[in-house]
GROMACS .gro file of C-alpha atoms in nm:
model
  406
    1UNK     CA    1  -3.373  -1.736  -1.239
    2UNK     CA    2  -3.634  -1.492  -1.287
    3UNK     CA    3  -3.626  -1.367  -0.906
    4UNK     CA    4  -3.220  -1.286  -0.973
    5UNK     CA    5  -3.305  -1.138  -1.265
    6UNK     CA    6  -3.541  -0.922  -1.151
    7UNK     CA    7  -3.309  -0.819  -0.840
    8UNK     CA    8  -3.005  -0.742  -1.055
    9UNK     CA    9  -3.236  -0.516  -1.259
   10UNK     CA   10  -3.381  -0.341  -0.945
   11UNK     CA   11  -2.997  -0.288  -0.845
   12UNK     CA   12  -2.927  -0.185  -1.156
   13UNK     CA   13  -3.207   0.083  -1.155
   14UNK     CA   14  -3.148   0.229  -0.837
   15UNK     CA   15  -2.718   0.260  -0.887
   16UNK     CA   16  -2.845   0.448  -1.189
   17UNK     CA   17  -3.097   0.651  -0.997
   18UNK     CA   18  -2.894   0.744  -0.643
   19UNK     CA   19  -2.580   0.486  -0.684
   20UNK     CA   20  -2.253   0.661  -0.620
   21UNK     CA   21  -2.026   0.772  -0.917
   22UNK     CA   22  -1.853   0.466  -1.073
   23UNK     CA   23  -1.477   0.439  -1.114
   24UNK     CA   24  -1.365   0.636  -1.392
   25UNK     CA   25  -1.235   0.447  -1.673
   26UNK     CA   26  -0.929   0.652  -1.742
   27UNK     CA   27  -0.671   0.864  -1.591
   28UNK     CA   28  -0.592   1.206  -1.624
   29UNK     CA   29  -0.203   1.201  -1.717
   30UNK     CA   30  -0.100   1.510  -1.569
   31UNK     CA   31  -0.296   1.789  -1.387
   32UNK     CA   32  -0.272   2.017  -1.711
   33UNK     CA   33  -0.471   1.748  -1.951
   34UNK     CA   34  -0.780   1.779  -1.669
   35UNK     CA   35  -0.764   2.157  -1.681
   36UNK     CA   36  -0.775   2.143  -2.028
   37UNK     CA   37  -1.069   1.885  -2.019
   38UNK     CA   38  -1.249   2.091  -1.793
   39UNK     CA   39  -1.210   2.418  -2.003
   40UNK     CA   40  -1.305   2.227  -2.321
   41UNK     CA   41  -1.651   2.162  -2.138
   42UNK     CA   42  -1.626   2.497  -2.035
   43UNK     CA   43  -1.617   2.613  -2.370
   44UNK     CA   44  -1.892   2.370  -2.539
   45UNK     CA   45  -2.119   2.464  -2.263
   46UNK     CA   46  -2.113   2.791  -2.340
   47UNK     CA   47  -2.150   2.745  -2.720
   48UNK     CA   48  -2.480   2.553  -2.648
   49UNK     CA   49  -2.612   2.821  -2.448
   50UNK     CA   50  -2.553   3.059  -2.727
   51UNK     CA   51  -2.682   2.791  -2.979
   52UNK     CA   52  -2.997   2.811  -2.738
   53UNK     CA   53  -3.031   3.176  -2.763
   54UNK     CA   54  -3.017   3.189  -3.054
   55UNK     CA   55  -3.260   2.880  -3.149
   56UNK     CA   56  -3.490   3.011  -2.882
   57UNK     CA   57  -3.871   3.174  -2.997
   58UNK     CA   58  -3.875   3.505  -2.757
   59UNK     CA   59  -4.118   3.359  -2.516
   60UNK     CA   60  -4.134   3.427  -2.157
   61UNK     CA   61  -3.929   3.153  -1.912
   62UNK     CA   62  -3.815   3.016  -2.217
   63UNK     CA   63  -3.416   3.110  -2.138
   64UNK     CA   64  -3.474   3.046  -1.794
   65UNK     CA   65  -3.557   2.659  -1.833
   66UNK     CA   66  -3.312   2.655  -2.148
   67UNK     CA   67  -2.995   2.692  -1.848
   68UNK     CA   68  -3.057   2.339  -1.658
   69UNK     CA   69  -3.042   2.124  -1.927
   70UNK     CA   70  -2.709   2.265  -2.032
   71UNK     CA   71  -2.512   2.389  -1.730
   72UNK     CA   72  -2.483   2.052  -1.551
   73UNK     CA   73  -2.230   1.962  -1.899
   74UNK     CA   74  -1.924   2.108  -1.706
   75UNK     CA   75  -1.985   1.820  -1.436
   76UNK     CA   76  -1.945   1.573  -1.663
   77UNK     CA   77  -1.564   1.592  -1.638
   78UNK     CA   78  -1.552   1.450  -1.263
   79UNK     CA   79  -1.915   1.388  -1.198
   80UNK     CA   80  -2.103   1.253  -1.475
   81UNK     CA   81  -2.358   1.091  -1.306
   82UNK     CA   82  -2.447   1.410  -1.143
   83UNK     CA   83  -2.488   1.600  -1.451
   84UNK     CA   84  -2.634   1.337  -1.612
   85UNK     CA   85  -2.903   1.300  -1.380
   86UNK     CA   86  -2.946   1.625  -1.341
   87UNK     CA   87  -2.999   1.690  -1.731
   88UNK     CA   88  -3.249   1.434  -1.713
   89UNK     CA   89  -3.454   1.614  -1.466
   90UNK     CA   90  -3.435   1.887  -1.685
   91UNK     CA   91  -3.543   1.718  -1.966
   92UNK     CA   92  -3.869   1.620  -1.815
   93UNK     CA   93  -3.938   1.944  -1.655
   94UNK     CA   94  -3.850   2.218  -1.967
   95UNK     CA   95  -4.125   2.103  -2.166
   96UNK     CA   96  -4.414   2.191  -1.910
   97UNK     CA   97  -4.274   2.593  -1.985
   98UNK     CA   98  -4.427   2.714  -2.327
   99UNK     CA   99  -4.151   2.749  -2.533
  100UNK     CA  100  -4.097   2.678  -2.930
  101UNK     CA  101  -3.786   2.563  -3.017
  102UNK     CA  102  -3.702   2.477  -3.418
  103UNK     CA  103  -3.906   2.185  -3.550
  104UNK     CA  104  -4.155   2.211  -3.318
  105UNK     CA  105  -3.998   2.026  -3.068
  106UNK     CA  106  -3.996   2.053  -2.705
  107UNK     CA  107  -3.616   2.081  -2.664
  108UNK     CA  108  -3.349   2.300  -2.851
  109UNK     CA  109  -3.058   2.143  -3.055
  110UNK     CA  110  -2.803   2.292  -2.742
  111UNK     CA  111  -3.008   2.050  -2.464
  112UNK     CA  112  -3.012   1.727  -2.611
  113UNK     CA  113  -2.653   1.789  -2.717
  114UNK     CA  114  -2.562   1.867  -2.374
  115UNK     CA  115  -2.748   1.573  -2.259
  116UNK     CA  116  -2.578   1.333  -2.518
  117UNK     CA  117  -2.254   1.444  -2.370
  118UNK     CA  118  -2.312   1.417  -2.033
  119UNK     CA  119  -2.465   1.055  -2.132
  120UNK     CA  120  -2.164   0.932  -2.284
  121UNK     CA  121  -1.939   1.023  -2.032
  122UNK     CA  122  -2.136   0.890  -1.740
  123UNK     CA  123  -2.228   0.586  -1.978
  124UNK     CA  124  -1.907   0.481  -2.044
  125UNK     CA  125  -1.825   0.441  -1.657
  126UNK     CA  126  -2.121   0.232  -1.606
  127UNK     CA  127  -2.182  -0.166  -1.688
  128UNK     CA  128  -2.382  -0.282  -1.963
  129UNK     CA  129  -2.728  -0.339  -1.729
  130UNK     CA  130  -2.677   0.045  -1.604
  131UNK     CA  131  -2.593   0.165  -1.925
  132UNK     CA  132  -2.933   0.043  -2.075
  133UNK     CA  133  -3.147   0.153  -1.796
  134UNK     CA  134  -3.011   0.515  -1.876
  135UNK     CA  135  -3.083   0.445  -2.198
  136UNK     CA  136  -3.457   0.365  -2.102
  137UNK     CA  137  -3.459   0.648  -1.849
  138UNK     CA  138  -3.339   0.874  -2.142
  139UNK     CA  139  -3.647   0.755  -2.363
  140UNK     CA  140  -3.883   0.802  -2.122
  141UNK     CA  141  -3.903   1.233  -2.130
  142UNK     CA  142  -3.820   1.186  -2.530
  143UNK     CA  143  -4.133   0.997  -2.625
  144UNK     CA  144  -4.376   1.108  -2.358
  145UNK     CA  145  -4.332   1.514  -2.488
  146UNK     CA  146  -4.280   1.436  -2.823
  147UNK     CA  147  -4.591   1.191  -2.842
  148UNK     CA  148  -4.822   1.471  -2.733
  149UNK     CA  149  -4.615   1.756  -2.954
  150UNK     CA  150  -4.571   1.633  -3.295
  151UNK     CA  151  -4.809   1.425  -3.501
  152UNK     CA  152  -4.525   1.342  -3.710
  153UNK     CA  153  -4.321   1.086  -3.542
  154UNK     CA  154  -4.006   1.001  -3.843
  155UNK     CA  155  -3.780   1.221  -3.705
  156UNK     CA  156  -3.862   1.117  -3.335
  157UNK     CA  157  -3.827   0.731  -3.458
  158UNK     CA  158  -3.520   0.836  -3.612
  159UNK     CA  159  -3.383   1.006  -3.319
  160UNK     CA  160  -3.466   0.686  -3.110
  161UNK     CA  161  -3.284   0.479  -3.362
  162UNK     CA  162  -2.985   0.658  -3.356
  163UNK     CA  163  -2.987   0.715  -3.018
  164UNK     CA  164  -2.980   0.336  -2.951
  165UNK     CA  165  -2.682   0.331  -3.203
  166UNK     CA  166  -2.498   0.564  -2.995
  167UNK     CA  167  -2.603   0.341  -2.664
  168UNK     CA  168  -2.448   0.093  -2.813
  169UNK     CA  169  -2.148   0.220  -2.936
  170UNK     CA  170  -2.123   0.396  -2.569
  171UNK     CA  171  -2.133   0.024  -2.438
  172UNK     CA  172  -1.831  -0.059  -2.685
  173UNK     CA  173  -1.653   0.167  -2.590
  174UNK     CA  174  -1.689   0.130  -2.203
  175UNK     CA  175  -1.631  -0.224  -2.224
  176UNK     CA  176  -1.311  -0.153  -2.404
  177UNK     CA  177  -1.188   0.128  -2.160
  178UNK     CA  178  -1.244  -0.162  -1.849
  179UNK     CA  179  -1.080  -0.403  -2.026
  180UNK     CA  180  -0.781  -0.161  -2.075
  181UNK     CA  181  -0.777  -0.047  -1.735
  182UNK     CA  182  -0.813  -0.413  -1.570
  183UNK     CA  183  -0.563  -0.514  -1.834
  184UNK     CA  184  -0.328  -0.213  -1.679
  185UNK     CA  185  -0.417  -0.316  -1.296
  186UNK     CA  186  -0.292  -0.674  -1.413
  187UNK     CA  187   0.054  -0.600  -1.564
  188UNK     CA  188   0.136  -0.358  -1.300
  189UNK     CA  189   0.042  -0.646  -1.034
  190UNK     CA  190   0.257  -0.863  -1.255
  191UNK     CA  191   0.557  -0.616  -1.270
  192UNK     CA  192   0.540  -0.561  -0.849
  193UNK     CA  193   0.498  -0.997  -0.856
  194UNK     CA  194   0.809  -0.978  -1.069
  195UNK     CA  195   1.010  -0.716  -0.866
  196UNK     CA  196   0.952  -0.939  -0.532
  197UNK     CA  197   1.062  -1.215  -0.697
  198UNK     CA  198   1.370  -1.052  -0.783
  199UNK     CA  199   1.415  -0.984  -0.428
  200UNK     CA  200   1.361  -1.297  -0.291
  201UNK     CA  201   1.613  -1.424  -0.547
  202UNK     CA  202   1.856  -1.183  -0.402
  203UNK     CA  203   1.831  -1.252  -0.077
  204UNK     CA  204   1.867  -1.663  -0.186
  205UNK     CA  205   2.173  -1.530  -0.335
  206UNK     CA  206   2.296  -1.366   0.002
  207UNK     CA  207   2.204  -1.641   0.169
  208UNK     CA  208   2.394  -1.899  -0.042
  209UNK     CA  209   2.666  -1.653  -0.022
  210UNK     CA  210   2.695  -1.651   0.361
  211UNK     CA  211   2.647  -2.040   0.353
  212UNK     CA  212   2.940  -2.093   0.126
  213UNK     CA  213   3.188  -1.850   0.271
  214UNK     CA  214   3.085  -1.715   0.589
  215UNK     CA  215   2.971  -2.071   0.719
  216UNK     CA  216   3.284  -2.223   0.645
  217UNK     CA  217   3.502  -2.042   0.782
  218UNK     CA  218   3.344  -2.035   1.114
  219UNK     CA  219   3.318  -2.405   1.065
  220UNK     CA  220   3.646  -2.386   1.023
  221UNK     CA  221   3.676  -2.194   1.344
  222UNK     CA  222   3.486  -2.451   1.557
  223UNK     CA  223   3.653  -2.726   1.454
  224UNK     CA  224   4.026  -2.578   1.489
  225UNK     CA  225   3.954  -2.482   1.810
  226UNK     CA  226   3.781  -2.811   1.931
  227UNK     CA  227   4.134  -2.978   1.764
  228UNK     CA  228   4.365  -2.748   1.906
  229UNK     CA  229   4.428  -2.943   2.256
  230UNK     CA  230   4.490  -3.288   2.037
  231UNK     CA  231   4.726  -3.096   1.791
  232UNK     CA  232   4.873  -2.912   2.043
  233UNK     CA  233   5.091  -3.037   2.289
  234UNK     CA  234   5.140  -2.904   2.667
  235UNK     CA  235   4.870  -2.684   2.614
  236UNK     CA  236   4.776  -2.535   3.016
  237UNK     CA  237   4.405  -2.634   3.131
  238UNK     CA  238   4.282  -2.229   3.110
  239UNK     CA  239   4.411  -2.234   2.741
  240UNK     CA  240   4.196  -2.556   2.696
  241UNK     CA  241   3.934  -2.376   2.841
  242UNK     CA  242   3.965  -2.058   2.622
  243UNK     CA  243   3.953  -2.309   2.328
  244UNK     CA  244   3.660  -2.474   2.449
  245UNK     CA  245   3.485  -2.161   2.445
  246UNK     CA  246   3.572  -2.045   2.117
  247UNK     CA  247   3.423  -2.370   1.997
  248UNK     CA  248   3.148  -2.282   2.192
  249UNK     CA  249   3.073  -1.954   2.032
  250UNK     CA  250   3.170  -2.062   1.691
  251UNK     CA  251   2.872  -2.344   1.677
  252UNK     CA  252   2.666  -2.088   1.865
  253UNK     CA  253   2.720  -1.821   1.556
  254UNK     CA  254   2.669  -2.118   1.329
  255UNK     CA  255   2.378  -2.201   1.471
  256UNK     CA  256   2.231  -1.803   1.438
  257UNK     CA  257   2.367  -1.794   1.090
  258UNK     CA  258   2.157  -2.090   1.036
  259UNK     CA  259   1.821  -1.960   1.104
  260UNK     CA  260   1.931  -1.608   0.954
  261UNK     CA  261   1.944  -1.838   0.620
  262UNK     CA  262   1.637  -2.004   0.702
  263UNK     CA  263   1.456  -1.648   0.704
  264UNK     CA  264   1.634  -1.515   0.377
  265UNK     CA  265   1.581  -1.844   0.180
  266UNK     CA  266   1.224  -1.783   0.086
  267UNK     CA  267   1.157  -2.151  -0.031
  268UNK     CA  268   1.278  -2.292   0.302
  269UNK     CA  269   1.112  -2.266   0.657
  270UNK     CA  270   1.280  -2.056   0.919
  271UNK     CA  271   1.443  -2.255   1.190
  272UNK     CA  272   1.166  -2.286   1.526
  273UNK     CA  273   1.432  -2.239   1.784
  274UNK     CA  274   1.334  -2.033   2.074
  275UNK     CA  275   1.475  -1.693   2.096
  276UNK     CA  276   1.676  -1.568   2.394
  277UNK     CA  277   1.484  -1.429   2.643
  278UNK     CA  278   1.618  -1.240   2.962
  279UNK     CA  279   1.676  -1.551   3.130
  280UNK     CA  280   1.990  -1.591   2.915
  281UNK     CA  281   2.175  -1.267   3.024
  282UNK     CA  282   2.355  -1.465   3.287
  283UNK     CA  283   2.499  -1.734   3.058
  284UNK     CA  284   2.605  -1.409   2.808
  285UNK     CA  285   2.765  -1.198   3.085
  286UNK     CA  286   2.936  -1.517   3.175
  287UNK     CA  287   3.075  -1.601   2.770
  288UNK     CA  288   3.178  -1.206   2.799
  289UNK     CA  289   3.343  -1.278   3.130
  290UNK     CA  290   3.555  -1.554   2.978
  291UNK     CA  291   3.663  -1.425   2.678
  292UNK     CA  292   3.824  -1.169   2.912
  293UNK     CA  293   3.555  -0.858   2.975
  294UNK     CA  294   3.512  -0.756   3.369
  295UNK     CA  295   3.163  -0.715   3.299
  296UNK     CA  296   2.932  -0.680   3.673
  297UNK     CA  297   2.567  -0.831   3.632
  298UNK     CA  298   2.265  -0.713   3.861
  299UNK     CA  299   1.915  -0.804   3.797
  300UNK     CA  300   1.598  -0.887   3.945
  301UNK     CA  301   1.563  -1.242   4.035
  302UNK     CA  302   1.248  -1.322   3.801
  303UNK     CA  303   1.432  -1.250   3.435
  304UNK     CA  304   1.194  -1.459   3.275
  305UNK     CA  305   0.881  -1.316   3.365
  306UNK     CA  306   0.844  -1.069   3.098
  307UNK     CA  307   0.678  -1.121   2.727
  308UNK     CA  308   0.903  -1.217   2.495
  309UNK     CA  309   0.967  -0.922   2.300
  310UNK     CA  310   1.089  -0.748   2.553
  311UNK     CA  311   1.298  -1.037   2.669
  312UNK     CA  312   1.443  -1.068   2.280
  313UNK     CA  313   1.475  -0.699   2.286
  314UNK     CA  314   1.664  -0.648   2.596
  315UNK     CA  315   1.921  -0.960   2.538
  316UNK     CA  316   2.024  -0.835   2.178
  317UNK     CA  317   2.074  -0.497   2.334
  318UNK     CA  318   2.293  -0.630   2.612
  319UNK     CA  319   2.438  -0.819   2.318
  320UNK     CA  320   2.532  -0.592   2.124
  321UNK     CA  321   2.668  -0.361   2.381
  322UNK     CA  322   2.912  -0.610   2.526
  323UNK     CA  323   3.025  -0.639   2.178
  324UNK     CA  324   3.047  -0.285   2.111
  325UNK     CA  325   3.293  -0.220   2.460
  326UNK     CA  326   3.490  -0.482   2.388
  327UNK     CA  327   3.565  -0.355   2.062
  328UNK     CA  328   3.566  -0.025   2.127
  329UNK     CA  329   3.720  -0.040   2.448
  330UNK     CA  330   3.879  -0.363   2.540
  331UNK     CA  331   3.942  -0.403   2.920
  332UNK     CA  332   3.713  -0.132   3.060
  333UNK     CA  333   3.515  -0.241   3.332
  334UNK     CA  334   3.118  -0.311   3.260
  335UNK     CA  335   2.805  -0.312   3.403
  336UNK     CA  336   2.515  -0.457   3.335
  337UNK     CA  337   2.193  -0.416   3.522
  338UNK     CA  338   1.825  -0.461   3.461
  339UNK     CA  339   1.510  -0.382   3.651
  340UNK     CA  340   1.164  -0.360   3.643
  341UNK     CA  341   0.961  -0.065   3.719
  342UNK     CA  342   0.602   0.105   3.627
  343UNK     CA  343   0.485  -0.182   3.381
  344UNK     CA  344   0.860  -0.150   3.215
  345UNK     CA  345   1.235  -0.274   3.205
  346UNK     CA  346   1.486  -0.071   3.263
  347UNK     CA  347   1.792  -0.168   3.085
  348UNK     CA  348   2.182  -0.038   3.143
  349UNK     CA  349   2.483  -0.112   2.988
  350UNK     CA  350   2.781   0.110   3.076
  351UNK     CA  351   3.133   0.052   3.049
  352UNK     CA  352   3.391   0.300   3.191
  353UNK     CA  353   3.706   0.455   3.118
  354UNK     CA  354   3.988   0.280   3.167
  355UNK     CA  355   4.042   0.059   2.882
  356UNK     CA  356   4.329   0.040   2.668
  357UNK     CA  357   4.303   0.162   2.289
  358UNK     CA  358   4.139  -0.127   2.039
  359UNK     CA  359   4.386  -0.207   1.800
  360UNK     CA  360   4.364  -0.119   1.454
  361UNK     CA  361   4.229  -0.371   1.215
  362UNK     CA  362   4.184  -0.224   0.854
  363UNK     CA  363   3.986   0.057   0.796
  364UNK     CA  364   3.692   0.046   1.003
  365UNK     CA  365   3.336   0.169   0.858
  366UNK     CA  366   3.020   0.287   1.098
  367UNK     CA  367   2.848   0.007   1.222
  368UNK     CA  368   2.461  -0.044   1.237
  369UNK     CA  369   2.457  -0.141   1.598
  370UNK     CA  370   2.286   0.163   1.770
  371UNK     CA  371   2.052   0.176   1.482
  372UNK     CA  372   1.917  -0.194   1.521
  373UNK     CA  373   1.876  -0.094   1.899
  374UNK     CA  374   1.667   0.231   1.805
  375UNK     CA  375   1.437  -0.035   1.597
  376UNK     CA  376   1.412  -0.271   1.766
  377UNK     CA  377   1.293  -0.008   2.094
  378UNK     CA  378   1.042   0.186   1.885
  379UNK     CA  379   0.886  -0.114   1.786
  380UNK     CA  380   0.798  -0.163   2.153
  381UNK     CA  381   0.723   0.137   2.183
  382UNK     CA  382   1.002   0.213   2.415
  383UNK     CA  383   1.339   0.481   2.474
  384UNK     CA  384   1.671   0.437   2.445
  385UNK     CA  385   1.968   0.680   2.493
  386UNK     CA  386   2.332   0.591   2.359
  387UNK     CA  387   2.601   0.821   2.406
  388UNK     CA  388   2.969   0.869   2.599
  389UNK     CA  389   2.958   1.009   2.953
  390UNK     CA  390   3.131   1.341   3.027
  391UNK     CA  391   3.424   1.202   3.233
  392UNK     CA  392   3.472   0.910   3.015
  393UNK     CA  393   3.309   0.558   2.909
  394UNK     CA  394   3.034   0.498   2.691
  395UNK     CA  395   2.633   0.419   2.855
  396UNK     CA  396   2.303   0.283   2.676
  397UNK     CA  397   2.031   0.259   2.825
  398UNK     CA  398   1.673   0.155   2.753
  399UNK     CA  399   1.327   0.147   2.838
  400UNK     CA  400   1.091  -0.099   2.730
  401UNK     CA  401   0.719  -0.119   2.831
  402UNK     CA  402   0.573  -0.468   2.890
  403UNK     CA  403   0.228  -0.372   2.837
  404UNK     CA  404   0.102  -0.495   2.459
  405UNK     CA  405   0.361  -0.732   2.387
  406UNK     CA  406   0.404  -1.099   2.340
   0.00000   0.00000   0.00000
């Protein structure tokens, strides 16, 4: 106990001595209330040199070592350590220059007000062991010159006395100010606690929303078109077939929608499925195939061996392009190829001119295809171009580096 002790008072004694400046306390509100602190200083500063002056016996030196003790005071605003320390340099030096200020005493009024200040505005930053070693520190010039100067030592006992007072009304206050300040840091980490809560409310909300409407209908979907060759009679087999796929789909989109929910529900695990890689592009160009797209497919014959970003990356861009033709152009031919080259994929998706107009459905709003590709390329660090070709058709393509990625 009395090793710790003795180290926290070492640490406490050098922080005061060469520690770095402490955290202040308080903020400045706007950029005017620290100009206006810092003239204020300004001001009082100059007052005490003038109340120096004036106290001062014409002696020679005398003004000269009357300036350190006071001019550090304008530090005090940002740097009170600094000043502080530098005040208390003074404080043991001025006395060795013959000088008589009033009283006697070794210091005029304007330096140990100067000092005060610059004490309580460093003190107040400080914690309680600091605080009382400057308090100590501050002693230490005060009863050594005063001990050899005046034989009358009430109004040095006195001064001590009050000074202590002041120490300890210094520590009051500080303790206060951190308090205030930690009690700040805490509401405003409650209020950002709160406004993520609210947002992971909201997106439960979405998510229950697109489990109770969106969910059902394409449940609805799945299991009308799995029904529709016992409901329907003399159905042809392709007709089967194109309701087989639409089943197909529909349980796929389900199944999307489902992990999608897992990620927005923030009290519920996401779903572990594995993510389609660029193995998958053949089983996508063939769903686009049926569901009527000419879409031609060329790529290398190890799709898998890439990380599995890139893989994710490139299938939801092939994705979303297919979608994006047929929609935009239904019947246009499409191609599809992917290669690898210089530690990077190349991806292209073009589809040509050709096609016959999509018809209108409603009043259609910008989608936020092209800008989920750009993402979702940057944060490979890759390039992608999307734009229509001058003699018709529509191309993206993309390159995505396979170095840094898993």
């Amino acid at each position: 106990m009395a090793h710790a002790a003795v180290q926290r008072a070492w640490r406490g004694l050098v922080q005061v001595l060469t520690g770095p400046e402490p955290p202040p306390v308080w903020r400045w509100r706007s950029s005017e209330e620290r100009r206006a602190a810092y003239a204020v200083l300004g001001a009082v500063t100059f007052l005490l040199c003038a109340a120096n002056l004036v106290g001062a016996l014409a002696r020679p030196g005398q003004l000269l070592v009357a300036l350190p003790a006071v001019a550090p005071l304008p530090l005090a605003a940002r740097y009170p350590m600094l000043a502080w320390r530098i005040g208390w340099l003074a404080l043991l030096l001025v006395p060795l220059v013959p000088a008589g200020w009033w009283g006697g005493w070794p210091w005029g009024p304007g330096q140990i007000l100067a000092m005060l200040g610059a004490f309580f505005l460093a003190g107040v930053r400080q914690q309680r062991a600091e605080l009382w070693w400057m308090w100590a520190l501050s002693l230490i010039p005060w009863l050594l010159w005063l001990s050899v100067d005046i034989p009358n030592w009430h109004g040095p006992a006195g001064s001590v006395v009050v000074f202590t007072a002041a120490v300890i009304a210094v520590d009051s206050v500080g303790s206060r100010l951190r308090a205030q300040r930690s009690l700040a840091t805490q509401t405003e980490r409650a209020e950002a606690e709160r406004a993520r809560r609210a947002v992971l409310e909201e997106r439960t909300r979405i998510a229950r929303e697109l489990h109770d409407v969106v969910a059902h209908h394409m449940s609805l979907i799945a299991v009308r078109a799995e029904t529709a060759p016992y409901r329907l009679t003399g159905l042809p087999e392709s007709a089967q077939a194109e309701f087989s796929s639409l089943s197909e789909v529909a349980r796929e989109a389900l199944a999307e929608m489902r992990r999608l929910l897992g990620v927005l529900r923030y009290d519920q695990p996401a779903a572990l499925a594995p993510q389609p890689q660029l193995a998958d592009l053949p089983a996508l160009v063939d769903a686009a195939r049926q569901a009527g797209a000419p879409v031609e497919f060329s790529a290398p014959t190890a799709l898998g061996q890439v990380p599995a970003g890139v893989g994710v990356c490139a299938y939801r861009i092939v994705q979303e392009s297919l979608s994006n033709a047929s929609q935009h152009a239904p019947g246009a031919p499409i191609t599809v190829s992917v290669d690898q080259d210089r530690g990077a994929v190349l991806l292209r998706v073009a589809n040509g001119p050709g096609g016959h107009p999509a018809p209108p459905v409603g009043e259609r709003r910008p989608g936020h295809g092209l800008t989920g590709m750009h993402e979702r390329v940057a944060l490979l660090g890759g390039s992608l171009t999307a734009g229509p070709e001058p003699g018709g058709g529509f191309v993206v393509s993309a390159v995505l580096p396979l170095g840094g990625t898993s």
